[in-house]
Each structure stands twice: as structure tokens, then as C-alpha cells.
mmCIF file of C-alpha atoms (C1' of nucleotides) in Angstrom:
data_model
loop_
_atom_site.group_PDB
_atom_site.id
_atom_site.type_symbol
_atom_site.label_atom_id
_atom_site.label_comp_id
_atom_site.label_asym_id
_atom_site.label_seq_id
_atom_site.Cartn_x
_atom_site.Cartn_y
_atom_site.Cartn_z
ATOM 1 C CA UNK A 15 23.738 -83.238 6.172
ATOM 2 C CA UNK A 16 22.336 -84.472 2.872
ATOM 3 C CA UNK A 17 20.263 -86.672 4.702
ATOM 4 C CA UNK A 18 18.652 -83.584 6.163
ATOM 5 C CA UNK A 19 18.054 -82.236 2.724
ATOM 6 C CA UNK A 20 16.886 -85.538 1.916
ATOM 7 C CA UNK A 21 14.235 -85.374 5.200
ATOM 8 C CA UNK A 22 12.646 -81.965 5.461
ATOM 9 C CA UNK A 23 10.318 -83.201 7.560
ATOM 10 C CA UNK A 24 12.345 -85.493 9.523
ATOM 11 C CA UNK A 25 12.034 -89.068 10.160
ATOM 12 C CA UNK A 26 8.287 -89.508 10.517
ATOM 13 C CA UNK A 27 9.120 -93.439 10.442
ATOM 14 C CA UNK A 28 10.840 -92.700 13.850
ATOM 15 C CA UNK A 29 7.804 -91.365 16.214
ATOM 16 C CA UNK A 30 7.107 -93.526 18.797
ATOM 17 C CA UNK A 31 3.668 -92.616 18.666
ATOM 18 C CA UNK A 32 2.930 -93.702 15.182
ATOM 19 C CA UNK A 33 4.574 -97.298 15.813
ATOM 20 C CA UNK A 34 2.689 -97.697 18.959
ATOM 21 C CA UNK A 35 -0.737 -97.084 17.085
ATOM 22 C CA UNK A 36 0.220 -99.432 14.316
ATOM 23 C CA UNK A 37 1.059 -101.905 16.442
ATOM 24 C CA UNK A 38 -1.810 -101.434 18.393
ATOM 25 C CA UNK A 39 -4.124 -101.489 15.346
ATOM 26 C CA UNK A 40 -2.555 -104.768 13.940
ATOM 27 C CA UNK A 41 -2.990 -106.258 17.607
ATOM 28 C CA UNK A 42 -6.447 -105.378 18.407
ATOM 29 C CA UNK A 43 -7.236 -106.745 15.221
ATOM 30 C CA UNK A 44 -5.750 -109.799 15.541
ATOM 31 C CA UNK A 45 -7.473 -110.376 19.367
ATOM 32 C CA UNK A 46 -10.632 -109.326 18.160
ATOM 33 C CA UNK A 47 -10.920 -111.627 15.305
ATOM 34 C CA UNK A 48 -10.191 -114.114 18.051
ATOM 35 C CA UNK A 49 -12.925 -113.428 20.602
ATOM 36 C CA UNK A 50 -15.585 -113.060 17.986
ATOM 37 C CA UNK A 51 -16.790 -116.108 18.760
ATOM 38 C CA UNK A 52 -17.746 -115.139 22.204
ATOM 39 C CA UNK A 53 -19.305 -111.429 21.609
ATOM 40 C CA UNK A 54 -16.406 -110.171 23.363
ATOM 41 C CA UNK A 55 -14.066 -107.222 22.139
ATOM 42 C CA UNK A 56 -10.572 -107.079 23.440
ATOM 43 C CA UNK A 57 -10.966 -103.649 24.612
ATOM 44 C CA UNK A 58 -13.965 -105.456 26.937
ATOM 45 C CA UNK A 59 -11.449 -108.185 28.018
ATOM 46 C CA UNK A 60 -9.538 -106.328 30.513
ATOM 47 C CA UNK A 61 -12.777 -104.757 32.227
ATOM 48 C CA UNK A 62 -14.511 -107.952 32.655
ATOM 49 C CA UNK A 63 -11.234 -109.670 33.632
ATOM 50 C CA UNK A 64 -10.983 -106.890 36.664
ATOM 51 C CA UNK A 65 -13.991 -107.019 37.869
ATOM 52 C CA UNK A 66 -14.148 -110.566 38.269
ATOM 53 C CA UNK A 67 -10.938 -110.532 40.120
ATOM 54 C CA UNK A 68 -10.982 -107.389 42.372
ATOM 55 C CA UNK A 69 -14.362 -107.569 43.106
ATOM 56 C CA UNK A 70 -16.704 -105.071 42.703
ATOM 57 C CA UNK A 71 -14.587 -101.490 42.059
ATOM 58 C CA UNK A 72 -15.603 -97.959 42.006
ATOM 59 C CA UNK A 73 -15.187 -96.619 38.336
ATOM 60 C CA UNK A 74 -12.229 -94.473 39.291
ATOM 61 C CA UNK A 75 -10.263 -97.146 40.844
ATOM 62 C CA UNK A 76 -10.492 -99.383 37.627
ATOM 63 C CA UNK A 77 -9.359 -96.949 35.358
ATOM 64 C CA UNK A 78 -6.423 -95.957 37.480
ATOM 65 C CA UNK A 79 -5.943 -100.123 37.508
ATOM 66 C CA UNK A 80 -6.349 -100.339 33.538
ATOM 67 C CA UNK A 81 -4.315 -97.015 32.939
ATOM 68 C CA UNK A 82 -7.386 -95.468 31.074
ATOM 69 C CA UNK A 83 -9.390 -92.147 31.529
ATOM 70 C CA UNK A 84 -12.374 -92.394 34.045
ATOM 71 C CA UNK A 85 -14.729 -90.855 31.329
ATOM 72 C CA UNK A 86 -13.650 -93.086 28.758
ATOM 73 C CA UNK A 87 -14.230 -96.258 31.067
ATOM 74 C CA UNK A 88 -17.345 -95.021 31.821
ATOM 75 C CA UNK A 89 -18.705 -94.835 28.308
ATOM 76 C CA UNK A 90 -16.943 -98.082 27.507
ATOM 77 C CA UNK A 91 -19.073 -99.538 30.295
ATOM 78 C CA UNK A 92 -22.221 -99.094 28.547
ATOM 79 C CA UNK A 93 -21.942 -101.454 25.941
ATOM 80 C CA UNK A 94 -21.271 -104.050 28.775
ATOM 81 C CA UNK A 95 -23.871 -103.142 31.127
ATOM 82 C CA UNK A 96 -26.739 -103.358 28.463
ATOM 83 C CA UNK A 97 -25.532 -107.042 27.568
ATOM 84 C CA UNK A 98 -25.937 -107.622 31.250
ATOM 85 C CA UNK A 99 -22.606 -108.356 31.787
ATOM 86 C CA UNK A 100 -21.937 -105.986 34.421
ATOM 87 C CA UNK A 101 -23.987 -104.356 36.632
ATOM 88 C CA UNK A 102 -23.429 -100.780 38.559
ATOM 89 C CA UNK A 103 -24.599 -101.176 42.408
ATOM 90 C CA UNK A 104 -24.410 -98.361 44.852
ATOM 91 C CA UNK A 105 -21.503 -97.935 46.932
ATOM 92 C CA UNK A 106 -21.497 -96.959 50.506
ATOM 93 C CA UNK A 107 -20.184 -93.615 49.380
ATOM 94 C CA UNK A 108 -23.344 -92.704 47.558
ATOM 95 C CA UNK A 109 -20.862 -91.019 45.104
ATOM 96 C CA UNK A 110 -19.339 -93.983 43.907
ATOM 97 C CA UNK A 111 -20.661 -96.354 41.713
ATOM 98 C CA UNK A 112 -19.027 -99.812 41.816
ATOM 99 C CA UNK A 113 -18.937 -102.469 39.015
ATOM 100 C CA UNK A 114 -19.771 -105.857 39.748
ATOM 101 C CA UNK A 115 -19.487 -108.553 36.878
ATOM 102 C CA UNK A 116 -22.906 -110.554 36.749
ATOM 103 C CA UNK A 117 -23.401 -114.575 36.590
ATOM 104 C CA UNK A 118 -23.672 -113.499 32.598
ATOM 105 C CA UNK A 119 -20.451 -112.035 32.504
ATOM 106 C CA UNK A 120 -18.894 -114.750 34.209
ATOM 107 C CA UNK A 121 -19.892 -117.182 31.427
ATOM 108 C CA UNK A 122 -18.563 -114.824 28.620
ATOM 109 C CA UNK A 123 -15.297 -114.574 30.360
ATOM 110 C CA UNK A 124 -15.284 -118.101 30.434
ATOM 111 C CA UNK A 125 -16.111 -118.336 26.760
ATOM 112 C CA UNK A 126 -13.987 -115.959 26.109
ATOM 113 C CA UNK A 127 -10.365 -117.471 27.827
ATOM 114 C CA UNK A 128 -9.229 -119.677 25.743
ATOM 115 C CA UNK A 129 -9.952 -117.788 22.591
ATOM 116 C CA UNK A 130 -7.681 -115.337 24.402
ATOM 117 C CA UNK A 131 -5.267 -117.502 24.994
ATOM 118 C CA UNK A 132 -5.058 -118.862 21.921
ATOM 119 C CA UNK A 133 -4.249 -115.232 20.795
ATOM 120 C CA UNK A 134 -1.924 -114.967 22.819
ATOM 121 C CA UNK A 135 -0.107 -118.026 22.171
ATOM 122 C CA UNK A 136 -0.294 -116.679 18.300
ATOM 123 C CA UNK A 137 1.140 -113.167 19.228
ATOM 124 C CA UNK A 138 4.228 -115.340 21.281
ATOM 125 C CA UNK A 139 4.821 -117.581 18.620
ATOM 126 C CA UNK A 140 4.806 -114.879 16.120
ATOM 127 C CA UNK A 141 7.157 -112.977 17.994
ATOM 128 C CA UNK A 142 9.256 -115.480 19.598
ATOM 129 C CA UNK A 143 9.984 -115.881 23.466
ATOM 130 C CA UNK A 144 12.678 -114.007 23.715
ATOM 131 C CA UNK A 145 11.138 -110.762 21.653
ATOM 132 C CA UNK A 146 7.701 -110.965 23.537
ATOM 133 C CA UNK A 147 9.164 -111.189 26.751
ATOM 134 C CA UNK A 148 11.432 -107.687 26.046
ATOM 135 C CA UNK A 149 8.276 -106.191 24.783
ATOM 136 C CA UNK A 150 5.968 -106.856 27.089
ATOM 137 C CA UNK A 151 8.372 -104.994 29.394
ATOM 138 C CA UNK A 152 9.486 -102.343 27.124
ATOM 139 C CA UNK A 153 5.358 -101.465 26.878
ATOM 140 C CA UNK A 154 5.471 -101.430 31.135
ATOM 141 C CA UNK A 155 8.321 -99.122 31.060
ATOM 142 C CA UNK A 156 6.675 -96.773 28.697
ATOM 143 C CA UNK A 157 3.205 -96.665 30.167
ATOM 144 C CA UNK A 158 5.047 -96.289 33.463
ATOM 145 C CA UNK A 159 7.048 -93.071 32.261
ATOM 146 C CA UNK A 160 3.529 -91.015 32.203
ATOM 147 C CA UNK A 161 3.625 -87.797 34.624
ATOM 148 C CA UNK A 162 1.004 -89.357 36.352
ATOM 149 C CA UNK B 30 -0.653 -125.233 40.206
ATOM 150 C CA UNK B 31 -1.378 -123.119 42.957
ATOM 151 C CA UNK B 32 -1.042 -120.540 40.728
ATOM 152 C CA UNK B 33 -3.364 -121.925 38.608
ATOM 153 C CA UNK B 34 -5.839 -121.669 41.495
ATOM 154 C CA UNK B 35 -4.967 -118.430 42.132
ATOM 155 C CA UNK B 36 -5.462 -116.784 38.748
ATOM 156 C CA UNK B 37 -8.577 -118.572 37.359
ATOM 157 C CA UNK B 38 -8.846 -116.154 35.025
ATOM 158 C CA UNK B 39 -5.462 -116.353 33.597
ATOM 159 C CA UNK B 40 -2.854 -113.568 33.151
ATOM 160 C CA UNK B 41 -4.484 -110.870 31.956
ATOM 161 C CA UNK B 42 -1.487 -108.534 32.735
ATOM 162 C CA UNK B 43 -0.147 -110.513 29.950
ATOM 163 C CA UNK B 44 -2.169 -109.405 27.584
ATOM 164 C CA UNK B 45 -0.266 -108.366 24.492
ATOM 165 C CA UNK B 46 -3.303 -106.083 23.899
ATOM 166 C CA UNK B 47 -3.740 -104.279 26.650
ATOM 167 C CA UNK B 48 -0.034 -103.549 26.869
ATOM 168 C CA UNK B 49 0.385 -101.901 23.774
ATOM 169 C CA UNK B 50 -3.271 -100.064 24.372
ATOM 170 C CA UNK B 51 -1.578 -98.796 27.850
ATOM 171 C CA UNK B 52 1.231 -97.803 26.148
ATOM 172 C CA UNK B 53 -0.630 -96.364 23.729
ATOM 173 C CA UNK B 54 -3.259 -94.289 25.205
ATOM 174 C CA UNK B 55 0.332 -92.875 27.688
ATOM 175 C CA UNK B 56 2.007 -91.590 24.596
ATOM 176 C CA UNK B 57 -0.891 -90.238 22.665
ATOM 177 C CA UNK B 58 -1.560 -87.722 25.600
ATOM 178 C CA UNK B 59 2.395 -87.051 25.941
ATOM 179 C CA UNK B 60 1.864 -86.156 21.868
ATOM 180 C CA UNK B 61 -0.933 -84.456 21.860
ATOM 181 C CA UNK B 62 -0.177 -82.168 24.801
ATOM 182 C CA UNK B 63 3.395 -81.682 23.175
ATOM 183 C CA UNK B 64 1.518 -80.637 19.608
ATOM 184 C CA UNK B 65 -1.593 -78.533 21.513
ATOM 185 C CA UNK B 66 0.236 -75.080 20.842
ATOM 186 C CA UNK B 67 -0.043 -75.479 17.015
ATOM 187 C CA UNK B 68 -3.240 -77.381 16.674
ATOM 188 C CA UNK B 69 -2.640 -80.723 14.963
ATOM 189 C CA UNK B 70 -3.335 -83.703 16.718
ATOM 190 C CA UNK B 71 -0.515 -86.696 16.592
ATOM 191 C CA UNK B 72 -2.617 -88.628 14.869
ATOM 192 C CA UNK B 73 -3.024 -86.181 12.259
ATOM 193 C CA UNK B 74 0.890 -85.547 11.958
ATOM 194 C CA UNK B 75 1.445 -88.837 10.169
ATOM 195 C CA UNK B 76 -0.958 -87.688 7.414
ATOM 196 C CA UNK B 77 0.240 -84.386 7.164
ATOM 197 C CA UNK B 78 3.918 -85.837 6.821
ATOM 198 C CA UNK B 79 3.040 -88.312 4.305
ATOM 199 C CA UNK B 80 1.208 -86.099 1.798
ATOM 200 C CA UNK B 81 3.800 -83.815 2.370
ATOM 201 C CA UNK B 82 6.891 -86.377 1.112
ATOM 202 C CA UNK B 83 4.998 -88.716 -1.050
ATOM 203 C CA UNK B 84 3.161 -86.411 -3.309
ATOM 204 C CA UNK B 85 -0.589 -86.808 -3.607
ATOM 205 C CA UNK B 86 -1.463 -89.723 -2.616
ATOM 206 C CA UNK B 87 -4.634 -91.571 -3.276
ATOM 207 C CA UNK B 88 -6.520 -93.310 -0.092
ATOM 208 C CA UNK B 89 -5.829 -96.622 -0.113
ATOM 209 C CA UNK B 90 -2.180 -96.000 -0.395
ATOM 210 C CA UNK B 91 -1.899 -93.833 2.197
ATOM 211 C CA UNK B 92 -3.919 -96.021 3.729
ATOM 212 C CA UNK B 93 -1.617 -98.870 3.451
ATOM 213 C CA UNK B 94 1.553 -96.473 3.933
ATOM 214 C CA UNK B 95 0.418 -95.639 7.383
ATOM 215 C CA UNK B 96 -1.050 -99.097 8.281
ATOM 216 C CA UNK B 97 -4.593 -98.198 8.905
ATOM 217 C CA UNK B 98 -8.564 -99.147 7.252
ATOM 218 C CA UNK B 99 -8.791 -97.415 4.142
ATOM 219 C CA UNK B 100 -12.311 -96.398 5.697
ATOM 220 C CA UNK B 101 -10.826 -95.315 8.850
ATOM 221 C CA UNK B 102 -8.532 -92.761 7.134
ATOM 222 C CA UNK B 103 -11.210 -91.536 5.220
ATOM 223 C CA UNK B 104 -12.902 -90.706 8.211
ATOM 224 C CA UNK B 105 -9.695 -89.047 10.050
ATOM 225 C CA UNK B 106 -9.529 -86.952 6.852
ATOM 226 C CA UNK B 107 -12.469 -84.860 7.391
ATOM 227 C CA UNK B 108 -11.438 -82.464 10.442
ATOM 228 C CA UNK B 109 -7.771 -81.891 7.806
ATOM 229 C CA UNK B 110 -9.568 -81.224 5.156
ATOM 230 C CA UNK B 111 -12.300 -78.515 7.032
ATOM 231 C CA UNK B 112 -9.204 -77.255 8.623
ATOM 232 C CA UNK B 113 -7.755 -76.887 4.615
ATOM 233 C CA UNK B 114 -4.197 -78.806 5.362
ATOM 234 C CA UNK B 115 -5.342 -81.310 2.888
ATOM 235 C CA UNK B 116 -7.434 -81.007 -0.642
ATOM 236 C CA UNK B 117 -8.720 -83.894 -2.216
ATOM 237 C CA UNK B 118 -8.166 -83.720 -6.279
ATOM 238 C CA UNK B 119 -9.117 -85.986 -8.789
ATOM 239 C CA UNK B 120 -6.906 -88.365 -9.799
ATOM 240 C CA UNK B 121 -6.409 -90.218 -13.731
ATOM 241 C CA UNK B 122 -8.309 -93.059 -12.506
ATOM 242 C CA UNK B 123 -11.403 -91.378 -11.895
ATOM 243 C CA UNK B 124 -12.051 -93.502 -8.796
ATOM 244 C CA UNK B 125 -9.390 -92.159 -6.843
ATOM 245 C CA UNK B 126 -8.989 -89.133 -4.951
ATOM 246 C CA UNK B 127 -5.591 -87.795 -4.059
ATOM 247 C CA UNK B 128 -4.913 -86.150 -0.903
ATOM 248 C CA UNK B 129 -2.653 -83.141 -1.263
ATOM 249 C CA UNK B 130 -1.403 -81.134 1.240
ATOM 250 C CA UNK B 131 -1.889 -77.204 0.672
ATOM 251 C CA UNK B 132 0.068 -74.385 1.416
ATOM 252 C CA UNK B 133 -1.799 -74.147 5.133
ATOM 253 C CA UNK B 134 -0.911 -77.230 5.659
ATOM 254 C CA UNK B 135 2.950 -76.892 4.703
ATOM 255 C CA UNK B 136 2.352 -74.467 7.475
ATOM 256 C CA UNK B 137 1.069 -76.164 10.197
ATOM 257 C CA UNK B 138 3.539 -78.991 9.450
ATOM 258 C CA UNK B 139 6.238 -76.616 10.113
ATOM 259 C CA UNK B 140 4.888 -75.241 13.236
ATOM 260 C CA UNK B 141 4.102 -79.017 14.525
ATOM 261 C CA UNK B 142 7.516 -80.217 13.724
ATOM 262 C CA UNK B 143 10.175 -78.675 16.462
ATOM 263 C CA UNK B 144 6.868 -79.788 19.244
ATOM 264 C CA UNK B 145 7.169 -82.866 17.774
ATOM 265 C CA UNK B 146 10.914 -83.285 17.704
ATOM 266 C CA UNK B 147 10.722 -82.165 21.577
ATOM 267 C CA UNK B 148 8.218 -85.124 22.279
ATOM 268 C CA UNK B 149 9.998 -87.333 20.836
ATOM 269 C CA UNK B 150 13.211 -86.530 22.426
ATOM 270 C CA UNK B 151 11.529 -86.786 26.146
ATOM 271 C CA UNK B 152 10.148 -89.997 24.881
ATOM 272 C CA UNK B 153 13.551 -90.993 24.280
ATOM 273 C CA UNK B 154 15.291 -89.834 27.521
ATOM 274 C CA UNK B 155 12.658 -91.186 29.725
ATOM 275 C CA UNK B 156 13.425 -94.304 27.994
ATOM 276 C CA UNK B 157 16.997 -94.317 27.153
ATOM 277 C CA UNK B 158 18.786 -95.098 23.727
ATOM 278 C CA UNK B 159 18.762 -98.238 23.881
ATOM 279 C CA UNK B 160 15.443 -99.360 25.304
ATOM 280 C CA UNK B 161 13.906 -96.796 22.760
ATOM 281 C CA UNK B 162 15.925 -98.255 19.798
ATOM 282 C CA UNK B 163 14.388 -101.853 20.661
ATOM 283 C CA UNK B 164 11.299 -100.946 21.310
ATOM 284 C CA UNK B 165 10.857 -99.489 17.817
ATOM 285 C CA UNK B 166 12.887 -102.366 16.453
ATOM 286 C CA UNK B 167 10.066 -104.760 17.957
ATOM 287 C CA UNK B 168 6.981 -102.253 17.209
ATOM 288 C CA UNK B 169 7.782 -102.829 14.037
ATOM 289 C CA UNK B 170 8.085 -106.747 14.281
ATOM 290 C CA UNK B 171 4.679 -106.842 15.760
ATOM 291 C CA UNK B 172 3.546 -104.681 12.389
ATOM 292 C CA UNK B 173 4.473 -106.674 10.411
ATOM 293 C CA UNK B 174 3.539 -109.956 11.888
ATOM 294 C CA UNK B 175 0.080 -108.719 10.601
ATOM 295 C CA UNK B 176 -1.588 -111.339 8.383
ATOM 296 C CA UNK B 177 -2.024 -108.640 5.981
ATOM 297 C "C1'" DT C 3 -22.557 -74.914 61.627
ATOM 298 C "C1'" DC C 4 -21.922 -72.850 57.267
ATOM 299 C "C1'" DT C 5 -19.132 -72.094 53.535
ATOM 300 C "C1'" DT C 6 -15.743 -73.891 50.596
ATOM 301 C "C1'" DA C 7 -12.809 -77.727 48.655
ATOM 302 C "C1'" DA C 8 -12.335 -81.872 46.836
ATOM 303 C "C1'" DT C 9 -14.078 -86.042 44.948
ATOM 304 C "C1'" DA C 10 -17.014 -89.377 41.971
ATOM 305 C "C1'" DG C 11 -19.363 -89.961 38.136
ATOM 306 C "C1'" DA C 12 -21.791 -88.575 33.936
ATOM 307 C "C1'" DT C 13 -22.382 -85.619 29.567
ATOM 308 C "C1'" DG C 14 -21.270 -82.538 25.533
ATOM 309 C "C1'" DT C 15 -18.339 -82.521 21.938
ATOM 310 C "C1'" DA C 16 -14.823 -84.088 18.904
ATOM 311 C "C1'" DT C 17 -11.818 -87.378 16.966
ATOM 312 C "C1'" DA C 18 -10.156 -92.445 16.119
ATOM 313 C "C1'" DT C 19 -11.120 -97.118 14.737
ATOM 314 C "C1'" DA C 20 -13.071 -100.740 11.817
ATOM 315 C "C1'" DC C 21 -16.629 -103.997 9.864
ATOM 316 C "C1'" DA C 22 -20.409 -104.402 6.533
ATOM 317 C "C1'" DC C 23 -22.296 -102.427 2.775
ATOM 318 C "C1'" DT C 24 -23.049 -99.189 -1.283
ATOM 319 C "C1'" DA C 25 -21.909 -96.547 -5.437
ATOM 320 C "C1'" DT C 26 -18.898 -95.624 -9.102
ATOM 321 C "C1'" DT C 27 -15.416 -96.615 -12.317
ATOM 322 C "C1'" DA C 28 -11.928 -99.749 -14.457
ATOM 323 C "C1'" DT C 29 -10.567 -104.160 -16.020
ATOM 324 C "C1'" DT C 30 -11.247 -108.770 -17.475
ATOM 325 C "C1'" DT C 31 -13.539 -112.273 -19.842
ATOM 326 C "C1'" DA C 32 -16.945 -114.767 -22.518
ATOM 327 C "C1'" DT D 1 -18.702 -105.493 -27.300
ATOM 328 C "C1'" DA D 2 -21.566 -106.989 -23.312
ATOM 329 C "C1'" DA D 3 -21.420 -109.063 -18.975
ATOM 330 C "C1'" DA D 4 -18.895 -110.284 -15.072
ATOM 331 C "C1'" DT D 5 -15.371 -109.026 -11.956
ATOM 332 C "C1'" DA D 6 -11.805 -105.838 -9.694
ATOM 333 C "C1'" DA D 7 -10.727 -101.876 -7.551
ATOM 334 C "C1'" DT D 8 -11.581 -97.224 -5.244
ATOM 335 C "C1'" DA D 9 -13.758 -94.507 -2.122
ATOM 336 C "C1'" DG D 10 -17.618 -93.256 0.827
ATOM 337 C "C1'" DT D 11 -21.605 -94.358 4.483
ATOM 338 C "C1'" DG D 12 -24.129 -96.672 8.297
ATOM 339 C "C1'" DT D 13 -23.339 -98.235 12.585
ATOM 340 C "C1'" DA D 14 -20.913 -99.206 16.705
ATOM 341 C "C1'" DT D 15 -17.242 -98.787 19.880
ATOM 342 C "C1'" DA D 16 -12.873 -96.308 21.825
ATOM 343 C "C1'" DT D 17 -10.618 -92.175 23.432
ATOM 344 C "C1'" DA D 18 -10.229 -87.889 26.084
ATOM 345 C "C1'" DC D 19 -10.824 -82.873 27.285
ATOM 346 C "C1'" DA D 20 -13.989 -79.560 29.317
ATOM 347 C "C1'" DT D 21 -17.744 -79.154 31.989
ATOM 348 C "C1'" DC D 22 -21.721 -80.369 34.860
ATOM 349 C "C1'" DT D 23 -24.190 -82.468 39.030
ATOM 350 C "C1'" DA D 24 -24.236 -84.632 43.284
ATOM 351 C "C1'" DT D 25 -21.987 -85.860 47.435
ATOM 352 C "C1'" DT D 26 -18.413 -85.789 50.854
ATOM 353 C "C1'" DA D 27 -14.726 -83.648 53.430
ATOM 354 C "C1'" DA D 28 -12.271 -79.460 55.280
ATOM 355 C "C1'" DG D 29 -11.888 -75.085 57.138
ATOM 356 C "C1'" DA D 30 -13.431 -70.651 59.211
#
DNA sequence: TCTTAATAGATGTATATACACTATTATTTA
DNA sequence: TAAATAATAGTGTATATACATCTATTAAGA
């Protein structure tokens, strides 16, 4: 009751929203300060990662896979299509255009692995085992909750 | 070992990153859609919230208060300010500028704040108590594991 | 078949994020 | 006090994010 007086705006240091984007901020930062040695951003890591392992995929189907907005993937694409790390070939559905990682972006990702895992490894070790585990799980329920 | 084989490019569904930037990007749009009706984003609710408790505030607190670039928030201040929920004033230390909130924005806070409540109360029933109460518990963790 | 729907991708616009750098003012030190 | 250094905020540039809308192509329906 006094605590309401107290809060007249209630507990800001409760939205879920606001912890998720600092966390996310602190994270990002960390992983990118890690891959700078390779050119690579973090945000990058994930495309490149998915196109060298499900092949070449139409842009829709990779952001459904990376939980991301088709418009947004396809302007995050640029950046890695002028540093020839992907390229966009035609699809037999002359809608579609599919991404295909190129002998380039191959060697980046390879660069670019165990400066990854190293971050990771960090972000474990910061966190503990036991913590990073519940997290990483926590994070799947959460994006998993969407209306879809 | 086989498994080695079979993910050459390690576990990138284990990406601490990408997790939290899932997770992320989910609950922005939950937010944002919650907030559309009275025209703040949730990224702008933090600010609004903070000027609102802590007084004016100069940047690089709020900055530091909210866990973002000082530049960044300078930025994100621009569309609060056109909008006139915030005025910058001039603080004793002539380098600083304060951000205050004005009467509009005392305003807007109060509309945004039962649309916020709401979201956050779906986010925690989708979740349940006590998932949500960890998960906030280890947001905060991975805050604060920043090297600062 | 012809018209209409749905689908795939890109663009316009706006905001979010952060590094490198600049300008201004305050503080410290020689 | 003058010069060097700290601190405060803003800009240039680049990427990330997403809604609304547009174009082109395919699929469905009359």
C-alpha cells in the first residue's frame, strides 16, 4: 500500500522487456568484441551459420528459421552480400530468391568459430553451468510463447 | 565424435546471442503492439519512467541507469523530445543537459502504464511465476556480468 | 481461360544500437 | 595562472529492427 505510494509508476525494474534488451545489449557487445578479429558481427553469425548448413534457403524460410522479420533479414543481407559472403541465386520459383554462402563466406565462418566459441565459453563461465543451461531454455520458452 | 562430424560448424543454437536476440525481438513486438493505442514505443517507456522518478537526469546517468551508450540514448531521445514528453534544460555544470519529463509526457506515461501492466501480465502467464521470476533473476546476472 | 488470391521479396520510413570522433566545459597539475 | 587532462554531450557512419506498402510471380476459383 505504501509501496504503491512509493511506485507511482510501478516497478519499471520489473518489465521483461527492458531486462531482455539489457541483456541483449551487454551480450552483443561482448560477442562482437570477440569476432572483431574476423569482420564478422554476431548479428551476421547466425545467417552465415544457416546457410552453410541448410543449404541454400529462400529468404522467407531463414527468417522463419532465425525467428526474425523477412524485411529485416533482407536488409541485413546486404552488408553480407557486398563482402561476397553470400550470394542470392534464382530459385526455381522465380519468386524466391535463395541464399547460398560463397567459398568467401566459408573461410570467415571458419575464422570466425573459435572466436565464437571462445565467447561462448566466457558467457558459460560467467554464468555458471547450471545458470546458462536454465537460461538458454528460459530464452526458448519465451521466444516460443509468440502468437506466431 | 560423430557429432562432431555432424555439426562442423558447431552449435549455433547455442548461441547465447542469438537466444536472447530471439527472445528479444518476440517481446519487443508483444510490447509494442500492447503500447500501440497510446503511442509510446517500449523502448521509449523506460525513459519516460526514469525521468519521471529520478528527477532530471543528465545523459550519461540515465545512460548508465538504463544500461545503454550514452550516444545511443542521445539518439533515442530525439523522436521524445519532438513528441515534447521530454525537455532538455541546462544543468549547473554547463556540460550537461538534463532530461525532464513535461507535463505531456506525465500524460502519456499514464496512458502507457495500465497497456503496459497488461503486457506484462500475459508475459507472465504465458510463462508462469516461477519461470518468469528466474528468468529476470538471471537477465539480470547476465547484466551485470558486463565488464563494465 | 480470366480474374482474383496468395505468396516472395524489396522499399519507404522510422526508430534502435554503438563505435570513432568532435566540440565544449570543468578539473587537475606543473 | 597556463597547460594538460577529465568529463559531458553531440555527430558521422554503419548496421539492426519492423510496419506499411509496392512489384512480380504463382496458385485458386469462377
Amino acid at each position: 500500500m505504501a509501496e504503491t505510494k512509493k511506485n507511482p509508476t510501478g516497478g519499471m525494474h520489473d518489465c521483461t522487456n527492458l531486462a531482455l534488451r539489457k541483456a541483449s545489449r551487454t551480450i552483443t557487445q561482448m560477442y562482437d568484441q570477440a569476432l572483431a578479429p574476423c569482420g564478422l558481427k554476431i548479428t551476421q553469425f547466425p545467417i552465415l551459420v544457416t546457410a552453410a548448413r541448410q543449404g541454400p534457403l529462400p529468404v522467407a524460410r531463414m527468417a522463419e528459421e532465425l525467428v526474425m522479420d523477412r524485411t529485416t533479414l533482407s536488409r541485413n543481407l546486404k552488408p553480407l552480400v557486398r563482402e561476397s559472403w553470400v550470394e542470392m541465386i534464382p530459385g526455381k520459383d522465380q519468386r524466391e530468391r535463395l541464399i547460398k554462402i560463397t567459398d568467401q563466406g566459408k573461410e570467415v565462418l571458419d575464422a570466425a568459430l573459435p572466436l565464437w566459441r571462445q565467447a561462448q565459453t566466457d558467457v558459460h563461465t560467467a554464468l555458471g553451468d547450471t545458470v546458462w543451461q536454465r537460461l538458454m531454455n528460459d530464452l526458448n520458452k519465451v521466444t516460443e510463447s509468440a502468437p506466431i
